[in-house]
Tab-separated table of C-alpha atoms in Angstrom:
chain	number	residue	atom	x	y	z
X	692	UNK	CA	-55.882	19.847	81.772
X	693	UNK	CA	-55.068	22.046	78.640
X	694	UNK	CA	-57.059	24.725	77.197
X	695	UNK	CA	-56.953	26.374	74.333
X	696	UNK	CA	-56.532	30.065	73.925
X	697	UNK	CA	-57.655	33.787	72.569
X	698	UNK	CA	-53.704	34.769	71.988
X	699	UNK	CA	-54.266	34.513	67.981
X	700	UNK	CA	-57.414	35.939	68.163
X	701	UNK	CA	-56.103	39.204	70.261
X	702	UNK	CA	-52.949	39.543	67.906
X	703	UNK	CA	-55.429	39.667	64.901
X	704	UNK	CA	-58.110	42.418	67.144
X	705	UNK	CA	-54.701	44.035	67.410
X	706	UNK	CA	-54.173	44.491	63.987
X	707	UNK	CA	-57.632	45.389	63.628
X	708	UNK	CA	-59.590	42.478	62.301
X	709	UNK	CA	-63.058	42.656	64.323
X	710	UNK	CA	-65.178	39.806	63.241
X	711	UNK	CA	-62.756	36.483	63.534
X	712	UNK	CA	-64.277	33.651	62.563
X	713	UNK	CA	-63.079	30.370	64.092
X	714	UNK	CA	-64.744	26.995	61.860
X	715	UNK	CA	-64.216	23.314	62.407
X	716	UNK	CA	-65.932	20.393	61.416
X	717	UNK	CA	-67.606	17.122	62.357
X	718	UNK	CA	-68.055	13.610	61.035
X	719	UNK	CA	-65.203	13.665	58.541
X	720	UNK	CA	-64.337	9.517	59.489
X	721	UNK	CA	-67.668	8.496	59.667
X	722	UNK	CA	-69.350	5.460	57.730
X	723	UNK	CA	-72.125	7.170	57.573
X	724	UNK	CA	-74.444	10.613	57.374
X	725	UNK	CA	-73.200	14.108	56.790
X	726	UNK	CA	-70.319	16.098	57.539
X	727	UNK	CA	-71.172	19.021	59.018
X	728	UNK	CA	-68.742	22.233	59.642
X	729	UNK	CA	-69.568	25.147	62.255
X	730	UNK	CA	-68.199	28.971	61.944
X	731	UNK	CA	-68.358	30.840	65.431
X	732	UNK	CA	-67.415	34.208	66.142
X	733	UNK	CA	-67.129	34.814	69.909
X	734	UNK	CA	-67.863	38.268	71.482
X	735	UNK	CA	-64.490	39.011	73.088
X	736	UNK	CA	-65.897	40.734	76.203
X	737	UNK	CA	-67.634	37.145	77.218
X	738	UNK	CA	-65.641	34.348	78.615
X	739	UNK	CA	-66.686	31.312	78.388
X	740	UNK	CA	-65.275	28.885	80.589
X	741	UNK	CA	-64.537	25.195	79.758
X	742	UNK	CA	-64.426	25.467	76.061
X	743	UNK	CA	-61.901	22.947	74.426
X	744	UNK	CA	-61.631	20.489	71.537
X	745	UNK	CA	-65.113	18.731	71.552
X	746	UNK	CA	-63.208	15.537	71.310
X	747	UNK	CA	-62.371	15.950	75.153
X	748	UNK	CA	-65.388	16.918	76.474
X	749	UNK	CA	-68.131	14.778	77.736
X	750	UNK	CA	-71.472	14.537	75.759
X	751	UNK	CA	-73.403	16.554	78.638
X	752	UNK	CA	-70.288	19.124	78.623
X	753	UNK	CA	-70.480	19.513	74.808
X	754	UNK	CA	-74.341	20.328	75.308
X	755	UNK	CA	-73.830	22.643	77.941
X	756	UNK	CA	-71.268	24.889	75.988
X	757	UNK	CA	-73.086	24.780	72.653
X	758	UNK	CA	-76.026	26.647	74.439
X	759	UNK	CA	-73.579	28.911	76.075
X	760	UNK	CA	-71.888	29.737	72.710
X	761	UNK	CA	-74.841	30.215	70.787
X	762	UNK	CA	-76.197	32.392	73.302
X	763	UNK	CA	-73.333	34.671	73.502
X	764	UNK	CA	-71.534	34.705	70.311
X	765	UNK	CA	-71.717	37.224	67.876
X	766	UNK	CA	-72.702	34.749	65.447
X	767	UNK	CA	-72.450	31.306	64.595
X	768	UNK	CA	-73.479	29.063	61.499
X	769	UNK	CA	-73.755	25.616	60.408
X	770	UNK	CA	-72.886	23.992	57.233
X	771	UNK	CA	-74.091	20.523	56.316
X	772	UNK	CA	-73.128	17.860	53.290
X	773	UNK	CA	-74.809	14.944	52.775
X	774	UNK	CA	-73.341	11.613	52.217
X	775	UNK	CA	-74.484	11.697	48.967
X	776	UNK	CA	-72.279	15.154	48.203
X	777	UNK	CA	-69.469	13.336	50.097
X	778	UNK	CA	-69.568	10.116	47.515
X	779	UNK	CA	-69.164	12.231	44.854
X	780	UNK	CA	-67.131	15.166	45.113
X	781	UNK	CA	-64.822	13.484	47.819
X	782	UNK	CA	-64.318	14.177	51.761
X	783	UNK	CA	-61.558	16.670	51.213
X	784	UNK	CA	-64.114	18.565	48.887
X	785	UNK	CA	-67.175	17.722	50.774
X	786	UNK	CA	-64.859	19.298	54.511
X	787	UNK	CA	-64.604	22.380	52.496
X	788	UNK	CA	-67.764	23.232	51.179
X	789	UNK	CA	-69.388	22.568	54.326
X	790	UNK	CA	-66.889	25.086	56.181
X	791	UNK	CA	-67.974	27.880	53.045
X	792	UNK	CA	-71.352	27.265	53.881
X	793	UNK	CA	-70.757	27.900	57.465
X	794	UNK	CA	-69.359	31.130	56.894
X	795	UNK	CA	-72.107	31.796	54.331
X	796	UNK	CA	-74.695	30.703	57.099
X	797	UNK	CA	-73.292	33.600	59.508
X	798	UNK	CA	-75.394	36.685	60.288
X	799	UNK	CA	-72.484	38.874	60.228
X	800	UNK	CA	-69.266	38.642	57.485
X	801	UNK	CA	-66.414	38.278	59.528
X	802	UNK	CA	-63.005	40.055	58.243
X	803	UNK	CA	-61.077	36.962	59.154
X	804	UNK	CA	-61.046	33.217	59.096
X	805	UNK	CA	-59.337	30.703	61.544
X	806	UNK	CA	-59.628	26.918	60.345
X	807	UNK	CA	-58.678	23.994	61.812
X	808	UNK	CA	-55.690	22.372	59.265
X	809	UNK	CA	-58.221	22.856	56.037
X	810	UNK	CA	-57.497	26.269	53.740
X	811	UNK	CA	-60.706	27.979	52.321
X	812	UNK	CA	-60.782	30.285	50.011
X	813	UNK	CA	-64.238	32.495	50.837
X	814	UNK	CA	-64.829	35.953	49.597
X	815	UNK	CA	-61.164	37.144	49.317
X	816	UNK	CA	-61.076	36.967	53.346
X	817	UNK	CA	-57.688	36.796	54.627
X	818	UNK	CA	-57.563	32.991	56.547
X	819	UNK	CA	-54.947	31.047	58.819
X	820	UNK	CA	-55.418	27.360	58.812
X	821	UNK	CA	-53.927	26.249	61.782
X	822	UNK	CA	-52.517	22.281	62.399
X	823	UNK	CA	-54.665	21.134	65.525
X	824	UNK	CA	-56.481	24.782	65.115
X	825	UNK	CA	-59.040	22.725	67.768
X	826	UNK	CA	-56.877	21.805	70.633
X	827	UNK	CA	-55.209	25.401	70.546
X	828	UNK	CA	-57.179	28.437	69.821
X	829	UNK	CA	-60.945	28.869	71.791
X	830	UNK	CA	-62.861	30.111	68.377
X	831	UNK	CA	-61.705	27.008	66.466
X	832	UNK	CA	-62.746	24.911	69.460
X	833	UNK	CA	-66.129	26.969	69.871
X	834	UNK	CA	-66.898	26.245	66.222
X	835	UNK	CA	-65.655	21.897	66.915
X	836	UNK	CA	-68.399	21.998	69.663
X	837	UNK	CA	-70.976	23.816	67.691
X	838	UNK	CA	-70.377	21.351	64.685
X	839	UNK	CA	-70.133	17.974	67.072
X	840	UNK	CA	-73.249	18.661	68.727
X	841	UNK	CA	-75.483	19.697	65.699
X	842	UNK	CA	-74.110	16.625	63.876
X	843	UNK	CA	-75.300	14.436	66.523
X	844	UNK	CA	-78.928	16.012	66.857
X	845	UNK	CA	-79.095	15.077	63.022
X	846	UNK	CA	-77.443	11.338	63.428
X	847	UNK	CA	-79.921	10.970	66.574
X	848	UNK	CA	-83.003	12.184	64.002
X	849	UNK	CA	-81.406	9.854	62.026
X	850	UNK	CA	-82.082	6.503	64.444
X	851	UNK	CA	-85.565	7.015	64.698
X	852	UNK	CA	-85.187	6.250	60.599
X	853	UNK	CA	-83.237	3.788	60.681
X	854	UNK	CA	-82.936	2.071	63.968
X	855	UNK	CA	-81.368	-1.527	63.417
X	856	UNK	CA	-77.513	0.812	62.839
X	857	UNK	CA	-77.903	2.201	66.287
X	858	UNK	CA	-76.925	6.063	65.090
X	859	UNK	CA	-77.977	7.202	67.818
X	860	UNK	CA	-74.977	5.399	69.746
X	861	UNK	CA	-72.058	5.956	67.168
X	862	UNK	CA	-73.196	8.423	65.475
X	863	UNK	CA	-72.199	6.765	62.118
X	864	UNK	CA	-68.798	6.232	63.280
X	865	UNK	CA	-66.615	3.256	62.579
X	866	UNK	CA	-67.611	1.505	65.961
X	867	UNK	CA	-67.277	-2.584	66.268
X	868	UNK	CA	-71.107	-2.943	66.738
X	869	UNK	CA	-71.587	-0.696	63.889
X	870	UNK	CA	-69.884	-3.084	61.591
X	871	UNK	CA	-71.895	-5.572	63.403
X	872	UNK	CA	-75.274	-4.272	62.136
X	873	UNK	CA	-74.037	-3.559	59.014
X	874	UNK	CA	-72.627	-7.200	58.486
X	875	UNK	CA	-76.287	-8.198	59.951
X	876	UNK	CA	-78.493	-6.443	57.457
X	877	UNK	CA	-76.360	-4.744	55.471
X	878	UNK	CA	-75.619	-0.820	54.050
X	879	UNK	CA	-79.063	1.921	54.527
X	880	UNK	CA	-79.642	4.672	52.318
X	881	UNK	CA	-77.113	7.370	54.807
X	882	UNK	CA	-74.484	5.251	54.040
X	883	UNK	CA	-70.846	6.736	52.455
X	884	UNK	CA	-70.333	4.111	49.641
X	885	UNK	CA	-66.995	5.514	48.730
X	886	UNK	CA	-65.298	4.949	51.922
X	887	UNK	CA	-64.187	1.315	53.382
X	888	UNK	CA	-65.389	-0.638	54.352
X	889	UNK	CA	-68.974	0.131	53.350
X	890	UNK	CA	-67.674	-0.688	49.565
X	891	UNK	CA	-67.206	-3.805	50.682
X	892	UNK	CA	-70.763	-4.921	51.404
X	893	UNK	CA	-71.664	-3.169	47.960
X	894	UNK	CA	-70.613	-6.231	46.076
Protein backbone atom coordinates (compact mmCIF):
# COMPACT_ATOMS: atom_id res chain seq x y z
CA UNK A 1 0.00 0.00 0.00
CA UNK A 2 1.57 3.48 -0.86
CA UNK A 3 1.63 6.48 1.19
CA UNK A 4 2.36 9.65 0.60
CA UNK A 5 5.03 11.66 2.28
CA UNK A 6 6.43 14.87 4.44
CA UNK A 7 9.91 14.82 2.25
CA UNK A 8 8.73 18.21 0.36
CA UNK A 9 7.36 19.54 3.25
CA UNK A 10 10.78 19.01 5.43
CA UNK A 11 12.99 20.35 2.44
CA UNK A 12 10.78 23.56 2.49
CA UNK A 13 10.93 23.68 6.93
CA UNK A 14 14.56 23.37 5.90
CA UNK A 15 14.73 26.33 4.05
CA UNK A 16 12.70 27.94 6.54
CA UNK A 17 9.15 28.15 5.36
CA UNK A 18 7.00 27.42 8.68
CA UNK A 19 3.40 27.50 7.77
CA UNK A 20 3.06 25.05 4.47
CA UNK A 21 -0.06 24.89 3.26
CA UNK A 22 -1.10 21.72 1.40
CA UNK A 23 -4.87 22.40 -0.70
CA UNK A 24 -6.81 20.04 -2.90
CA UNK A 25 -10.14 19.91 -4.05
CA UNK A 26 -13.39 17.97 -4.43
CA UNK A 27 -16.21 17.51 -6.89
CA UNK A 28 -14.44 18.91 -9.94
CA UNK A 29 -16.37 15.90 -12.40
CA UNK A 30 -19.48 16.11 -10.83
CA UNK A 31 -23.01 16.70 -12.57
CA UNK A 32 -23.97 18.36 -9.93
CA UNK A 33 -23.46 20.77 -6.58
CA UNK A 34 -20.34 22.62 -5.62
CA UNK A 35 -16.79 22.22 -5.86
CA UNK A 36 -15.28 22.59 -2.85
CA UNK A 37 -11.29 22.99 -2.16
CA UNK A 38 -9.60 22.41 1.42
CA UNK A 39 -6.13 24.16 2.64
CA UNK A 40 -4.50 22.17 5.65
CA UNK A 41 -1.49 22.95 7.40
CA UNK A 42 -0.31 20.00 9.54
CA UNK A 43 1.64 20.52 12.84
CA UNK A 44 4.87 18.67 12.01
CA UNK A 45 5.42 17.24 15.52
CA UNK A 46 1.94 15.11 15.03
CA UNK A 47 1.79 12.09 12.89
CA UNK A 48 -1.01 11.09 11.65
CA UNK A 49 -1.22 7.72 10.50
CA UNK A 50 -3.21 6.46 7.45
CA UNK A 51 -3.51 9.66 5.62
CA UNK A 52 -3.53 9.18 1.72
CA UNK A 53 -5.38 10.36 -1.39
CA UNK A 54 -9.10 10.39 -0.24
CA UNK A 55 -9.82 8.58 -3.42
CA UNK A 56 -8.35 5.34 -1.69
CA UNK A 57 -9.76 5.46 1.44
CA UNK A 58 -13.00 4.07 2.55
CA UNK A 59 -15.93 6.46 3.46
CA UNK A 60 -15.61 5.50 7.34
CA UNK A 61 -11.62 5.96 6.89
CA UNK A 62 -12.08 9.39 5.25
CA UNK A 63 -14.33 10.35 8.39
CA UNK A 64 -12.04 9.12 10.80
CA UNK A 65 -8.96 11.18 9.50
CA UNK A 66 -10.88 14.39 8.82
CA UNK A 67 -11.57 14.54 12.67
CA UNK A 68 -8.03 13.63 13.33
CA UNK A 69 -6.74 16.42 11.00
CA UNK A 70 -8.91 19.02 12.11
CA UNK A 71 -8.11 18.29 15.54
CA UNK A 72 -4.46 18.49 15.19
CA UNK A 73 -3.59 20.73 12.43
CA UNK A 74 -2.44 24.03 12.74
CA UNK A 75 -5.15 25.13 10.64
CA UNK A 76 -7.35 24.13 8.03
CA UNK A 77 -10.05 25.92 5.75
CA UNK A 78 -12.67 25.25 3.34
CA UNK A 79 -13.57 26.91 0.19
CA UNK A 80 -16.87 26.33 -1.56
CA UNK A 81 -18.35 27.34 -5.30
CA UNK A 82 -21.59 26.80 -6.22
CA UNK A 83 -22.76 25.30 -9.37
CA UNK A 84 -24.04 28.36 -10.31
CA UNK A 85 -20.26 30.10 -10.06
CA UNK A 86 -19.08 26.93 -11.88
CA UNK A 87 -21.65 27.57 -15.05
CA UNK A 88 -20.37 30.72 -15.45
CA UNK A 89 -16.90 31.39 -14.87
CA UNK A 90 -15.89 27.73 -15.87
CA UNK A 91 -14.47 24.62 -13.72
CA UNK A 92 -10.87 25.58 -14.27
CA UNK A 93 -11.88 29.09 -12.79
CA UNK A 94 -14.41 27.88 -10.39
CA UNK A 95 -11.10 24.91 -8.96
CA UNK A 96 -9.20 28.02 -8.37
CA UNK A 97 -11.18 30.33 -6.60
CA UNK A 98 -12.34 27.78 -4.33
CA UNK A 99 -8.57 26.80 -3.45
CA UNK A 100 -8.01 31.05 -2.78
CA UNK A 101 -10.79 30.91 -0.60
CA UNK A 102 -9.40 28.05 1.27
CA UNK A 103 -6.33 29.73 1.99
CA UNK A 104 -8.32 32.90 2.75
CA UNK A 105 -10.53 30.71 5.17
CA UNK A 106 -7.24 29.72 7.24
CA UNK A 107 -6.66 31.08 10.76
CA UNK A 108 -3.08 31.44 10.19
CA UNK A 109 -1.26 32.81 6.63
CA UNK A 110 0.93 30.20 5.71
CA UNK A 111 4.42 31.27 3.95
CA UNK A 112 3.96 28.53 1.42
CA UNK A 113 1.52 26.77 -0.81
CA UNK A 114 1.51 23.07 -2.07
CA UNK A 115 -1.36 22.34 -4.72
CA UNK A 116 -2.35 19.46 -6.25
CA UNK A 117 -1.58 20.06 -10.39
CA UNK A 118 -3.63 23.65 -10.22
CA UNK A 119 -1.20 27.03 -9.87
CA UNK A 120 -2.67 29.86 -7.62
CA UNK A 121 -1.56 32.92 -7.43
CA UNK A 122 -2.55 34.17 -3.56
CA UNK A 123 -0.91 37.02 -1.82
CA UNK A 124 2.54 36.90 -3.55
CA UNK A 125 3.09 33.41 -1.61
CA UNK A 126 5.68 31.39 -3.14
CA UNK A 127 3.57 27.92 -4.44
CA UNK A 128 4.58 24.41 -6.02
CA UNK A 129 1.82 22.77 -7.88
CA UNK A 130 2.64 19.36 -7.91
CA UNK A 131 1.18 16.58 -10.78
CA UNK A 132 -0.70 13.95 -8.48
CA UNK A 133 0.29 16.51 -5.44
CA UNK A 134 -2.56 13.94 -3.66
CA UNK A 135 -1.13 10.55 -4.05
CA UNK A 136 2.45 11.92 -3.03
CA UNK A 137 2.87 14.49 -0.41
CA UNK A 138 0.66 14.00 3.21
CA UNK A 139 -0.46 17.95 3.34
CA UNK A 140 -1.92 17.77 -0.18
CA UNK A 141 -3.62 14.51 0.80
CA UNK A 142 -4.71 16.01 4.32
CA UNK A 143 -6.31 18.93 2.47
CA UNK A 144 -8.13 15.94 -0.48
CA UNK A 145 -9.68 14.38 2.72
CA UNK A 146 -10.70 17.56 4.36
CA UNK A 147 -12.32 18.75 0.98
CA UNK A 148 -13.99 15.06 0.10
CA UNK A 149 -15.60 14.80 3.30
CA UNK A 150 -17.03 18.40 3.72
CA UNK A 151 -18.30 18.11 0.12
CA UNK A 152 -20.22 15.14 0.96
CA UNK A 153 -21.82 16.54 4.31
CA UNK A 154 -23.13 19.35 1.87
CA UNK A 155 -24.30 16.80 -1.13
CA UNK A 156 -25.90 14.61 1.84
CA UNK A 157 -27.78 18.13 3.12
CA UNK A 158 -28.42 18.27 -0.27
CA UNK A 159 -30.75 14.80 -0.54
CA UNK A 160 -32.95 15.72 2.06
CA UNK A 161 -33.79 18.70 -0.76
CA UNK A 162 -33.95 16.95 -3.37
CA UNK A 163 -34.35 13.29 -2.85
CA UNK A 164 -35.63 11.63 -6.21
CA UNK A 165 -31.33 12.26 -7.54
CA UNK A 166 -30.19 10.13 -4.69
CA UNK A 167 -27.12 12.74 -3.67
CA UNK A 168 -26.74 11.26 -0.92
CA UNK A 169 -25.41 8.01 -2.84
CA UNK A 170 -23.27 9.71 -5.67
CA UNK A 171 -22.75 12.60 -4.41
CA UNK A 172 -23.60 14.37 -7.75
CA UNK A 173 -21.26 12.27 -9.57
CA UNK A 174 -21.70 10.88 -13.03
CA UNK A 175 -23.07 7.45 -11.67
CA UNK A 176 -25.46 5.15 -14.10
CA UNK A 177 -28.46 5.55 -11.68
CA UNK A 178 -27.77 9.15 -11.56
CA UNK A 179 -28.42 9.50 -15.21
CA UNK A 180 -31.26 7.29 -14.47
CA UNK A 181 -33.11 9.84 -12.27
CA UNK A 182 -32.19 12.49 -14.25
CA UNK A 183 -33.61 10.83 -17.53
CA UNK A 184 -36.76 10.05 -15.07
CA UNK A 185 -37.61 13.54 -13.98
CA UNK A 186 -35.22 15.49 -15.35
CA UNK A 187 -32.32 18.37 -14.26
CA UNK A 188 -33.00 20.16 -10.27
CA UNK A 189 -31.96 23.49 -9.45
CA UNK A 190 -27.95 22.05 -8.15
CA UNK A 191 -27.50 21.01 -11.42
CA UNK A 192 -24.07 22.13 -13.65
CA UNK A 193 -25.83 23.10 -16.97
CA UNK A 194 -22.58 23.69 -18.70
CA UNK A 195 -21.21 20.31 -18.42
CA UNK A 196 -22.55 17.06 -20.47
CA UNK A 197 -24.57 15.61 -20.36
CA UNK A 198 -26.88 17.73 -18.20
CA UNK A 199 -27.02 20.19 -21.46
CA UNK A 200 -28.54 17.63 -22.99
CA UNK A 201 -31.80 17.39 -21.05
CA UNK A 202 -31.84 21.36 -21.27
CA UNK A 203 -33.35 21.20 -24.69
Amino acid sequence: MYYPNRRQEKKLQRKGFKYIAGIDEAGRGAWAGPIVAAAVILNPKVKIKGIKDSKLLRSPDRKELFLKITENAVAWGIGVISHKMIDQIGIQQANILAMKDAVKNLAVLPDYLLTDALTIEYKKLPNLAIIDGDYKITTIAAASIIAKVSRDQIMDGLDEKYPPYGFKQHKGYGTSHHFQMINQYGICELHRKSFEPIKYFIN
